[in-house]
XYZ file of C-alpha atoms in Angstrom:
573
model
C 9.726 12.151 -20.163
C 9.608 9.632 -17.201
C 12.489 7.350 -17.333
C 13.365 4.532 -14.579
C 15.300 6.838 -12.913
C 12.368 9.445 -12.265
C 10.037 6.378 -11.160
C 12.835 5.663 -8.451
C 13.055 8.761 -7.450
C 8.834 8.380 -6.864
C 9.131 5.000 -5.080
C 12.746 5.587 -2.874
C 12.500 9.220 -2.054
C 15.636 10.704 -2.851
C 18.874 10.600 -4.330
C 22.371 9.165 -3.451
C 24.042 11.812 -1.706
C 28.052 12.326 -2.429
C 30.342 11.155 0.328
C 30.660 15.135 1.350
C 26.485 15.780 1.815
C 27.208 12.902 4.095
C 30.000 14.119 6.085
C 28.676 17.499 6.205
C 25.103 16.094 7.727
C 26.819 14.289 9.877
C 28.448 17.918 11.524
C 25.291 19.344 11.584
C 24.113 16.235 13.316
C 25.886 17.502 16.277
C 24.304 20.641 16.954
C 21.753 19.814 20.082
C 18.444 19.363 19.848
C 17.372 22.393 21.263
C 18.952 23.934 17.339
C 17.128 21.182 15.519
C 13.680 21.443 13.987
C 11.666 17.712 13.740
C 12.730 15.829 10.265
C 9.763 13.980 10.507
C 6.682 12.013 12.745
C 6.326 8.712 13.493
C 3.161 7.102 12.580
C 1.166 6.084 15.641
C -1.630 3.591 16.382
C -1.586 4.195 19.943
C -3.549 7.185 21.794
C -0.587 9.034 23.227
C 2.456 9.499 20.573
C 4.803 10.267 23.095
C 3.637 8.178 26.057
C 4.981 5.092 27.730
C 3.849 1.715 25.682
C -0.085 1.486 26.678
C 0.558 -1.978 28.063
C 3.283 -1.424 30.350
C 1.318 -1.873 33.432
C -0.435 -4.498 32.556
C 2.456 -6.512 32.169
C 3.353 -5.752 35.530
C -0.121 -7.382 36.833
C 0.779 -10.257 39.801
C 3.886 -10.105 40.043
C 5.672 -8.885 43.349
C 5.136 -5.068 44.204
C 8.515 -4.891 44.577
C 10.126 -6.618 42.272
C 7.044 -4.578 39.998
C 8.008 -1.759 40.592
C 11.682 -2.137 40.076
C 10.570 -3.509 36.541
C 8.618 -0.623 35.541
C 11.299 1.573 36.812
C 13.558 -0.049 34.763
C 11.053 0.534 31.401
C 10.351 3.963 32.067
C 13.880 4.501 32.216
C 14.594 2.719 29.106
C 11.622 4.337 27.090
C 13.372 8.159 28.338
C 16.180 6.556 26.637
C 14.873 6.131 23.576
C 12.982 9.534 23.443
C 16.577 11.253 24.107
C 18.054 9.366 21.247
C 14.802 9.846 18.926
C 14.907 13.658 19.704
C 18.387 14.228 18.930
C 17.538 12.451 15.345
C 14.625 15.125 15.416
C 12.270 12.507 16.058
C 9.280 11.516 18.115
C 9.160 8.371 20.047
C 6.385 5.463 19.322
C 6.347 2.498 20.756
C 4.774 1.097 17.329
C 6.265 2.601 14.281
C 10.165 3.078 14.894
C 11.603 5.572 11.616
C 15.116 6.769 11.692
C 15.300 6.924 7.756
C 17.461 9.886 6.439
C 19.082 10.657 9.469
C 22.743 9.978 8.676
C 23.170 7.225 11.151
C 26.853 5.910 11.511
C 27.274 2.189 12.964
C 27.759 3.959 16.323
C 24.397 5.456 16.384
C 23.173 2.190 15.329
C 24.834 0.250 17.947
C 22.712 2.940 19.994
C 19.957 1.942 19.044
C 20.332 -1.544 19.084
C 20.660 -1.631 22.700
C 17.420 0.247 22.587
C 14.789 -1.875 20.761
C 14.382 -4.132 23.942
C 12.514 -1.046 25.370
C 9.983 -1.314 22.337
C 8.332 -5.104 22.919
C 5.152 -3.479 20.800
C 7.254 -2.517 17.568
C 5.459 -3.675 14.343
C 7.308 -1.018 11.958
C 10.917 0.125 11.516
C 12.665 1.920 8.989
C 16.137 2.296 8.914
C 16.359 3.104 4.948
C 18.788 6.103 3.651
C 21.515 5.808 5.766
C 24.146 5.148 3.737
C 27.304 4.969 6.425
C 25.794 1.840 8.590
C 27.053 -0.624 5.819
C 28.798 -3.094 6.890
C 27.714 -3.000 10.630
C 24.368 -4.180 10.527
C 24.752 -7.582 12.617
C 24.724 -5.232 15.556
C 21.169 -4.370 14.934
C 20.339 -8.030 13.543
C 21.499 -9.353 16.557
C 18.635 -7.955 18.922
C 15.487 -8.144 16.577
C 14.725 -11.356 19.215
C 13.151 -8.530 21.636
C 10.788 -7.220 18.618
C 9.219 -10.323 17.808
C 6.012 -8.929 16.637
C 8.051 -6.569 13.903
C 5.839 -6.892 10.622
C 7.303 -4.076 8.016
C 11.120 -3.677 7.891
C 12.689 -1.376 5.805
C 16.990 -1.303 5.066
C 16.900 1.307 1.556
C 19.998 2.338 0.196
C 22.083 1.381 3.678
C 25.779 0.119 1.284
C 24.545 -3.623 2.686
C 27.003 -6.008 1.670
C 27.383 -9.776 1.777
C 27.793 -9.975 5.410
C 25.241 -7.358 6.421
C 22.429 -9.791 4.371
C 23.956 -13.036 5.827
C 23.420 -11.563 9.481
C 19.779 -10.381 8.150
C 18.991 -13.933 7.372
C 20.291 -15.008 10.361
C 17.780 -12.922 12.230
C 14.945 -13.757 10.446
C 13.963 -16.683 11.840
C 13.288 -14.192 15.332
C 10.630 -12.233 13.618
C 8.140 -14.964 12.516
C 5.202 -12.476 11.723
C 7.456 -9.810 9.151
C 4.996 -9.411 6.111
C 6.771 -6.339 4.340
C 10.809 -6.606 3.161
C 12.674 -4.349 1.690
C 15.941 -4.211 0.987
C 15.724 -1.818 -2.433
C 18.886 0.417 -3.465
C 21.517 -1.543 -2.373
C 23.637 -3.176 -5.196
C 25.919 -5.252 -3.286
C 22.656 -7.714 -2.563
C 22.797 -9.262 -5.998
C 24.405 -12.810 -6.000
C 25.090 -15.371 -3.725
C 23.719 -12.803 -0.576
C 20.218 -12.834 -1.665
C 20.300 -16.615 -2.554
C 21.080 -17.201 1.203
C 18.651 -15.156 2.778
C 15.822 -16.327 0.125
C 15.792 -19.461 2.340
C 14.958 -17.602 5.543
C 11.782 -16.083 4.251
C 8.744 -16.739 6.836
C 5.003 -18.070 5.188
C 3.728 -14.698 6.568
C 5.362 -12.745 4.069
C 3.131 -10.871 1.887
C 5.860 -7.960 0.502
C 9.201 -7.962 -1.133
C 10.893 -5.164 -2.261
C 13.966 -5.646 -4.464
C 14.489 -2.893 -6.535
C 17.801 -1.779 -7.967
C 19.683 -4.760 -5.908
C 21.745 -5.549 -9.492
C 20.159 -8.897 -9.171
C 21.211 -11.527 -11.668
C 19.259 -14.050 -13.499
C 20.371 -16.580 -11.123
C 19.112 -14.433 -8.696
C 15.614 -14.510 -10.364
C 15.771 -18.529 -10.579
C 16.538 -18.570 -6.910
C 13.178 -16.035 -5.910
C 11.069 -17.982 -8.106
C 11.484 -20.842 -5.832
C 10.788 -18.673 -2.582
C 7.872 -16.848 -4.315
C 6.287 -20.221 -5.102
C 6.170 -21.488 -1.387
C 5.099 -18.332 0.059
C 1.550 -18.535 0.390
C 0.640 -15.327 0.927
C 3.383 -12.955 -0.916
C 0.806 -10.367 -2.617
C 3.291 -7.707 -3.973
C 6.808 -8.667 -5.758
C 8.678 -5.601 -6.674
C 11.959 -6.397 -8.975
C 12.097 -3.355 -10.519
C 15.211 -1.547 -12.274
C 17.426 -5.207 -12.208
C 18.180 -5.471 -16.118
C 20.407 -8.293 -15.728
C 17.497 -10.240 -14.705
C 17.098 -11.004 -18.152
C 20.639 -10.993 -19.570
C 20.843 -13.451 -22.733
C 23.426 -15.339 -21.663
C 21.390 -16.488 -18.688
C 17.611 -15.506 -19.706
C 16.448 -19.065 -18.140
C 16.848 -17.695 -14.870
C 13.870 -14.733 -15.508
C 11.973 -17.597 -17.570
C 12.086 -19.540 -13.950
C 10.843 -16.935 -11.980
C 8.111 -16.124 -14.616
C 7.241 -19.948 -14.470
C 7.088 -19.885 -10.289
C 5.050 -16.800 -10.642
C 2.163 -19.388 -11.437
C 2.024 -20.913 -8.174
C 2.107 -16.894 -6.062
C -2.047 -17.501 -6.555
C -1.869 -14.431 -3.830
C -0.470 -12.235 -5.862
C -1.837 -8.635 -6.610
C 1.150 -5.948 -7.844
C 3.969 -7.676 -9.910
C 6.333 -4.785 -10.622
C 9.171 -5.127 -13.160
C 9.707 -1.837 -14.488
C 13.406 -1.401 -16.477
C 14.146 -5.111 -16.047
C 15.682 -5.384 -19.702
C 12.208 -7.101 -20.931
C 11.844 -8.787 -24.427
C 9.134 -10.133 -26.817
C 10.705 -13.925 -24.924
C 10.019 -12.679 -21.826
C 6.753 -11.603 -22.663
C 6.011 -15.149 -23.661
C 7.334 -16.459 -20.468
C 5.145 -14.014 -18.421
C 2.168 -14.526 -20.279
C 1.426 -18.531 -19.434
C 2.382 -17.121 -16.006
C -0.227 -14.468 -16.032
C -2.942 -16.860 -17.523
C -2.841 -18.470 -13.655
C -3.376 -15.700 -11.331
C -6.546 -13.842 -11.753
C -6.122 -11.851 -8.787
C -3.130 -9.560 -10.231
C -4.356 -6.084 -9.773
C -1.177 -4.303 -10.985
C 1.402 -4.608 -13.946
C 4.220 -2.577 -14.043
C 6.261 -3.291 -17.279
C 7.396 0.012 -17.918
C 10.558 1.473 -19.548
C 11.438 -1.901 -20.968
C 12.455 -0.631 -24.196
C 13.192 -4.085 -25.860
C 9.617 -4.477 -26.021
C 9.557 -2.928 -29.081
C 7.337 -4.851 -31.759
C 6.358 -7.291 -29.133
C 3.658 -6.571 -26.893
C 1.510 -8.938 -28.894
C 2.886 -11.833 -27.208
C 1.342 -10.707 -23.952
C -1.383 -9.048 -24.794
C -3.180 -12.499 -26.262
C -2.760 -13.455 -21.930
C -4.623 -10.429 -20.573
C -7.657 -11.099 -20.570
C -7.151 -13.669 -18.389
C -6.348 -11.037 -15.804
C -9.939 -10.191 -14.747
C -9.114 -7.796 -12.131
C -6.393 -5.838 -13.591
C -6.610 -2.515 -12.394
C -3.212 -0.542 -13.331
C -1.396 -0.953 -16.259
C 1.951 0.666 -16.727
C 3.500 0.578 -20.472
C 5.328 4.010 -20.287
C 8.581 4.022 -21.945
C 8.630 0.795 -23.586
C 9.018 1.649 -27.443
C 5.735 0.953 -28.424
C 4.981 0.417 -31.947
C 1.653 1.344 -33.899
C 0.967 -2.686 -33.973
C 1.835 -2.725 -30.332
C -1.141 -0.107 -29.370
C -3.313 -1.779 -31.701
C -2.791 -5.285 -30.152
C -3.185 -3.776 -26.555
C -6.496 -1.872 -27.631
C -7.912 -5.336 -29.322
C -7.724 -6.552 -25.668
C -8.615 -3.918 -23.791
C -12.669 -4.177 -23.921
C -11.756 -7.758 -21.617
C -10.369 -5.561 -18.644
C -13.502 -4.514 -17.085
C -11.386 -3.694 -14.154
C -9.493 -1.116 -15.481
C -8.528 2.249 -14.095
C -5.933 3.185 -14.792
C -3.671 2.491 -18.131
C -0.350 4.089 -18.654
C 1.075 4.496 -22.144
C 3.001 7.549 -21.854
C 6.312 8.598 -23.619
C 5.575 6.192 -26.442
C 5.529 8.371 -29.066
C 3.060 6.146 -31.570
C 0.138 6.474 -28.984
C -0.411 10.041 -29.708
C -2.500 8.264 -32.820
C -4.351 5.990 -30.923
C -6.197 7.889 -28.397
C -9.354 8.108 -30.514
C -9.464 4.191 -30.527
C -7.965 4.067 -26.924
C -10.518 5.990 -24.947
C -13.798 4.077 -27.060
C -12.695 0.810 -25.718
C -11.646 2.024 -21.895
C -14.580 1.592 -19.469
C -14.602 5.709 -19.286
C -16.660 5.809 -16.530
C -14.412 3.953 -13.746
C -10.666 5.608 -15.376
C -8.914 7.543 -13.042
C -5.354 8.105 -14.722
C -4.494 8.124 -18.727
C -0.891 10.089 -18.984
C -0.646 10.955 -22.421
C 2.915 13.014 -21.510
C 4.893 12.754 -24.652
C 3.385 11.185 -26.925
C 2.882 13.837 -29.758
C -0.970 14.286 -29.621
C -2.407 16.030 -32.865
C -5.865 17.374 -32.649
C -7.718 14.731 -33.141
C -6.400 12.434 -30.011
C -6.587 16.202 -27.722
C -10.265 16.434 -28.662
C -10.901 12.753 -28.216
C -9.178 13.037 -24.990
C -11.360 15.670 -23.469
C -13.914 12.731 -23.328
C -12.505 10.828 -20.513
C -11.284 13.711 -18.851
C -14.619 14.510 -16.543
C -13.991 10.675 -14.854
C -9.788 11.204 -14.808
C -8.633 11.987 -11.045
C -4.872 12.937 -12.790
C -4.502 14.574 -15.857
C -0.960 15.031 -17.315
C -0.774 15.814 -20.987
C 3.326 17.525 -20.452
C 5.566 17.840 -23.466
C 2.650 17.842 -25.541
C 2.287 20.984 -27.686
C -0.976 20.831 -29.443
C -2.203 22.063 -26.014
C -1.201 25.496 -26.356
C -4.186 27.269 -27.211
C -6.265 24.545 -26.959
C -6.414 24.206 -23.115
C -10.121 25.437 -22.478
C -11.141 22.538 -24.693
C -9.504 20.193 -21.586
C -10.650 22.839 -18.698
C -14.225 22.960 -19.521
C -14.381 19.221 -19.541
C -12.946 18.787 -15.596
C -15.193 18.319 -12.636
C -14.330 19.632 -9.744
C -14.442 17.163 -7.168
C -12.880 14.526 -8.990
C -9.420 16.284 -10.479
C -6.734 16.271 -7.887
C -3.331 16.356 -10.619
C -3.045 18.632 -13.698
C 0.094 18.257 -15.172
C 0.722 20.910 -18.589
C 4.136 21.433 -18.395
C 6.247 22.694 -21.637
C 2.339 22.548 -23.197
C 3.374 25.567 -25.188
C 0.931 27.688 -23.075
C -0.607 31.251 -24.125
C -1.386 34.346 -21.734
C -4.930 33.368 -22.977
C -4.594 29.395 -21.801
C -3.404 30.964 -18.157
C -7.051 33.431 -18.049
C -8.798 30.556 -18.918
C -7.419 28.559 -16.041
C -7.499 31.714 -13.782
C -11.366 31.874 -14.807
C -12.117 28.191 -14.408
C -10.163 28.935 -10.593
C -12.410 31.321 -9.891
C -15.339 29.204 -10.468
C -13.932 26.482 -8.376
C -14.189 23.944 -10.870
C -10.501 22.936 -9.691
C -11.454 23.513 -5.873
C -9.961 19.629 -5.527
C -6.287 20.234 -7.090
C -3.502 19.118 -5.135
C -1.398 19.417 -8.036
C -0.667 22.112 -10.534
C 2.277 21.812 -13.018
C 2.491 24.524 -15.300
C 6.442 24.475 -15.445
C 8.674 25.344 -18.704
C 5.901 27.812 -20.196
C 7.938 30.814 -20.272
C 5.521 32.018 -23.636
C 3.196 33.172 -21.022
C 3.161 36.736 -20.576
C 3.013 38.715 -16.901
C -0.583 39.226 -17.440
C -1.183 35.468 -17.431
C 0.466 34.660 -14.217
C -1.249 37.991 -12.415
C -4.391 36.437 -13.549
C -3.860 32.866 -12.467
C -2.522 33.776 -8.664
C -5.436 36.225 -8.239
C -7.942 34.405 -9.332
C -8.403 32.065 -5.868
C -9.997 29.036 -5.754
C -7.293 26.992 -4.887
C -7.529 26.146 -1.337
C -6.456 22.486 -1.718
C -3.608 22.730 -3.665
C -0.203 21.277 -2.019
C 2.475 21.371 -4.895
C 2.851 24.319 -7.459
C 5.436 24.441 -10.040
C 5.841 27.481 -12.296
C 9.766 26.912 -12.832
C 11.121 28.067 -16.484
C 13.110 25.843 -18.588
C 17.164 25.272 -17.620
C 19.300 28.213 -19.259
C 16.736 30.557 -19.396
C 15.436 33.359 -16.578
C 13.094 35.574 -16.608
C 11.617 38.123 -13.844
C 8.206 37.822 -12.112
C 8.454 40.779 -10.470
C 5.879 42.078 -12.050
C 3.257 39.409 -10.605
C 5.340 38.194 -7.546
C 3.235 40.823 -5.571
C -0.217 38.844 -7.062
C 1.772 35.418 -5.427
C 2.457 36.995 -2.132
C -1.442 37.624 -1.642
C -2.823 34.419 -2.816
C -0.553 32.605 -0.577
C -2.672 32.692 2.389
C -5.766 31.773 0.429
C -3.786 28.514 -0.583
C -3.086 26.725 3.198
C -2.413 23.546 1.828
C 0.642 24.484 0.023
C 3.670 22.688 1.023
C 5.864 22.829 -1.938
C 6.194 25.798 -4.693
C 8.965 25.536 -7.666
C 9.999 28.927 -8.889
C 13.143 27.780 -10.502
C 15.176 30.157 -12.663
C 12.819 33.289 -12.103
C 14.520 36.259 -11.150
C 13.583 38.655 -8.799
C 15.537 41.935 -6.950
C 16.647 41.751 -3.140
C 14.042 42.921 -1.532
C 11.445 40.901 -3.121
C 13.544 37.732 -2.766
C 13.720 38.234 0.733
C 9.845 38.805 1.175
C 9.259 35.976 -1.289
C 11.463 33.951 1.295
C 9.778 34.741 4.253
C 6.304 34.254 3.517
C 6.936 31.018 2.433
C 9.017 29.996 5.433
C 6.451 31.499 7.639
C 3.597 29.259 6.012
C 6.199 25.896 6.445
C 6.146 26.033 2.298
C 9.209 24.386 0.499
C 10.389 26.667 -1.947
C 12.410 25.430 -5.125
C 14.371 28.652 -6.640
C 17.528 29.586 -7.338
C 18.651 32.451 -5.522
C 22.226 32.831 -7.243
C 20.278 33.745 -10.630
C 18.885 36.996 -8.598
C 21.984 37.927 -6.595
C 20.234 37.950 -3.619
C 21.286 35.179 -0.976
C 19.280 33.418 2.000
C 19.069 33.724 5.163
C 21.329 30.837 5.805
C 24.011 31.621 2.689
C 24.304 34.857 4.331
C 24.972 33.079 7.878
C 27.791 30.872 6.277
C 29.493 33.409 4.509
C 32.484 34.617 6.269
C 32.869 38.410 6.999
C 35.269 40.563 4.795
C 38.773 41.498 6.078
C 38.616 45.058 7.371
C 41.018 47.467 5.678
């Protein structure tokens, strides 16, 4: 089941660490670069990553050769600076996209690199986000955005900002007049009076802001209803995971956002996923909603209080002629819920996705669901918990040949039933299969190795088949050898918590279709148990093919390469 927390894990990238991960990364931080393998790439628009900024010497153009010379001697030294202090993060040096997210900074390395952005006049993107230990000091980066004027996507995720730390960001602001993308998501202490201050230093150009999990208040939300209104061009609003937003004691403050959101005539995504929603703020929304057309995606998911109420918006969305996405997982949904939304649905011509998973009443609907979706132009329908009988798996296997993702988890008519979905997918259009705890059979797995072997799935960058631990040897054997999945990037064949089981008997099938698979980055073996040997083959042919493997080598008694580095010898005698 996908809960608020999952879909922050999708959008942020990773969890809190503990104060330990943190001090620990920050030892291993020290090793020298020479020990370090890259974290990550920069994205680059220019035509030499690692170069000097393309317009250095032009620049230099009529001035003295002299005092020219001295200048560009003075930026190539600068720019070597900033590739030493890039490399020792494990990154590479653009003169463009600037990303030091996840790499433990402390303020000092941020004072570092402060004193180095005035060798990057061509910035337009940086990413600080995920470093947790430079709360607190940010002024000392604020202070010198004035030499990246042209910066138009900043990013400060989960960085412990506090009070102060915003106050200096809004400060700053008014030295980056052409920023378009904000965000500022993950970090708790922004809620309040900080956010109210820097709402005010918001530039026209704006066309992003990202404020999820900031524990904003509905004050807060009367405050950005005033920005969002005089921001001409703000095209995606992302409030997700605030539920105070919408406390009782204060609910006028969501009901003046939802009144501002009128006037955002730009607007495209409105995201307010786990924002404590109720029927009331539904009928806020709506009359909202009926003014901007242009919305293209509405994320009210896991809003649990909508329970009984969805009627009171769905009479407004029609309105929304180019609705494309829209996400209703979680929420409680009643049988008169799905029935309102599917009275409504034959106005959203622009639909392509609709998202009703984990609302256990929909499993009923389907039948009436798909005849009224424009079949032909869907590209995602989770149906992931939501009890499908017979009836809504058969009707489903109707708008599978047009579904790019299908993800039917946690449901367990599928078991035994799975050809009826297989036969129906085309192969250049599936790219996600989701089945797991399906209640799969050794049969459902030769099915899918046959349908493999085909190629009918020669598109699939995504195969979940986790928590099916019915499936016999045979089954597994059958799927790996099969082929036919040269696209596929993420595997996951992991068995339910407090179980185990072992694969040796078709690990050997896994080791040979690895090389057949060369897009696979990341494969979940999780609670499969193997002897010492095999784990350590198992280990190196996925580290020799840069593949991320997910498995718990405790459970086979059989360590890693690096547990065995970090144990300390025995005594002698």
């Amino acid at each position: 089941m996908e809960s608020a927390d999952g879909q922050r894990g999708r959008d942020g990238g990773s969890q809190r660490r503990s104060p330990l991960d943190i001090i620990m990364s920050q030892i291993r931080r020290k090793r020298s670069a020479s020990d370090r393998k890259p974290l990550g790439r920069f994205l680059s628009r220019t035509s030499d990553r690692t170069g000097i900024p393309e317009d250095a010497e032009s620049q230099n153009k009529g001035q003295n050769p002299g005092v020219g010379a001295s200048v560009q001697s003075e930026r190539d030294a600068g720019w070597g600076r900033v590739c030493v202090f890039l490399q020792k993060l494990g990154k590479k040096a653009d003169s463009r996209s600037l990303s030091v997210a996840h790499c433990d900074l402390t303020a000092t390395d941020l004072l570092e690199l402060a004193s180095l952005v005035q060798f990057l006049p061509q910035l337009e993107e940086m990413d600080v986000s995920w470093n947790e230990l430079i709360g607190g000091s940010l002024m000392t980066l604020t202070s010198h955005l004035q030499h990246v004027s042209g910066i138009r996507t900043l990013k400060l995720c989960s960085c412990r900002l506090n009070a102060d730390d915003v106050a200096a960001l809004g400060k700053a602001l008014p030295s980056v007049p052409l920023l378009e993308v904000l965000d500022l998501s993950w970090n708790s202490s922004i809620g309040g009076s900080a956010l109210q201050g820097l709402l005010g230093k918001l530039h026209p150009s704006l066309r992003e802001l990202h404020l999820v999990d900031c524990q904003l208040t509905a004050v807060d939300a009367a405050a950005l209803g005033g920005t969002v209104a005089v921001l001409p061009k703000i095209c995606v609003l992302d409030v997700s995971c605030n539920p105070r937003l919408t406390q009782e004691v204060e609910a006028g403050g969501f009901k003046e956002l939802a009144a501002s959101l009128s006037h955002a005539v730009s607007l495209t995504t409105l995201r307010l996923q786990a924002c404590g929603l109720t029927p009331d703020s539904l009928d806020a929304l709506g009359n909202s909603l009926r003014c901007l057309p242009s919305v293209r995606e509405l994320d009210l998911s896991c809003n649990k209080g909508l329970v009984g109420g969805l009627c009171r918006l769905s009479f407004h969305l029609p309105h929304i002629t180019h609705l494309e996405s829209l996400d209703l997982h979680l929420c409680c949904l009643t049988h008169t819920d799905l029935e309102a939304l599917i009275q409504v649905l034959p106005s959203l011509t622009a639909l392509t996705e609709v998202n009703v998973s984990s609302n256990k009443e929909a499993g009923c609907v389907v039948h009436q669901l798909v005849s009224v979706l424009p079949l032909t132009q869907m590209r995602r329908l989770p149906l992931n918990s939501c009890r499908l009988n017979e009836e809504s798996f058969t009707a489903l296997a109707l708008v599978v040949p047009y579904l790019r993702s299908v993800d039917v988890s946690w449901c367990k008519v599928v078991g035994g039933r799975l050809p009826l979905l297989l036969d129906a997918l085309q192969p250049s259009v599936i790219v996600e299969l989701r089945l797991s705890s399906c209640g799969l059979t050794t049969d459902d797995l030769h099915h899918l190795a046959e349908v493999c072997r085909r190629g009918c799935v020669s598109s699939l960058r995504v195969l979940d088949l986790s928590y099916n631990g019915s499936v016999a040897d045979a089954g597994w054997s059958a799927l790996f050898a099969a082929g036919g999945l040269r696209s596929l990037e993420e595997a996951d064949v992991s068995l339910r918590p407090l179980t185990s089981a072992p694969c040796s008997a078709w690990l050997s099938a896994l080791l040979v279709a690895l090389p057949r698979m060369p897009a696979l980055a990341r494969l979940a073996m999780q609670r499969w148990t193997v002897g010492s040997q095999e784990g350590r083959q198992l280990q190196y042919s996925t580290k020799n093919r840069n593949i991320r493997l997910e498995w718990d080598p405790d459970v086979t008694g059989w360590k890693t390469s690096s547990q065995e580095e970090s144990q300390p010898e025995e005594e002698e005698g």
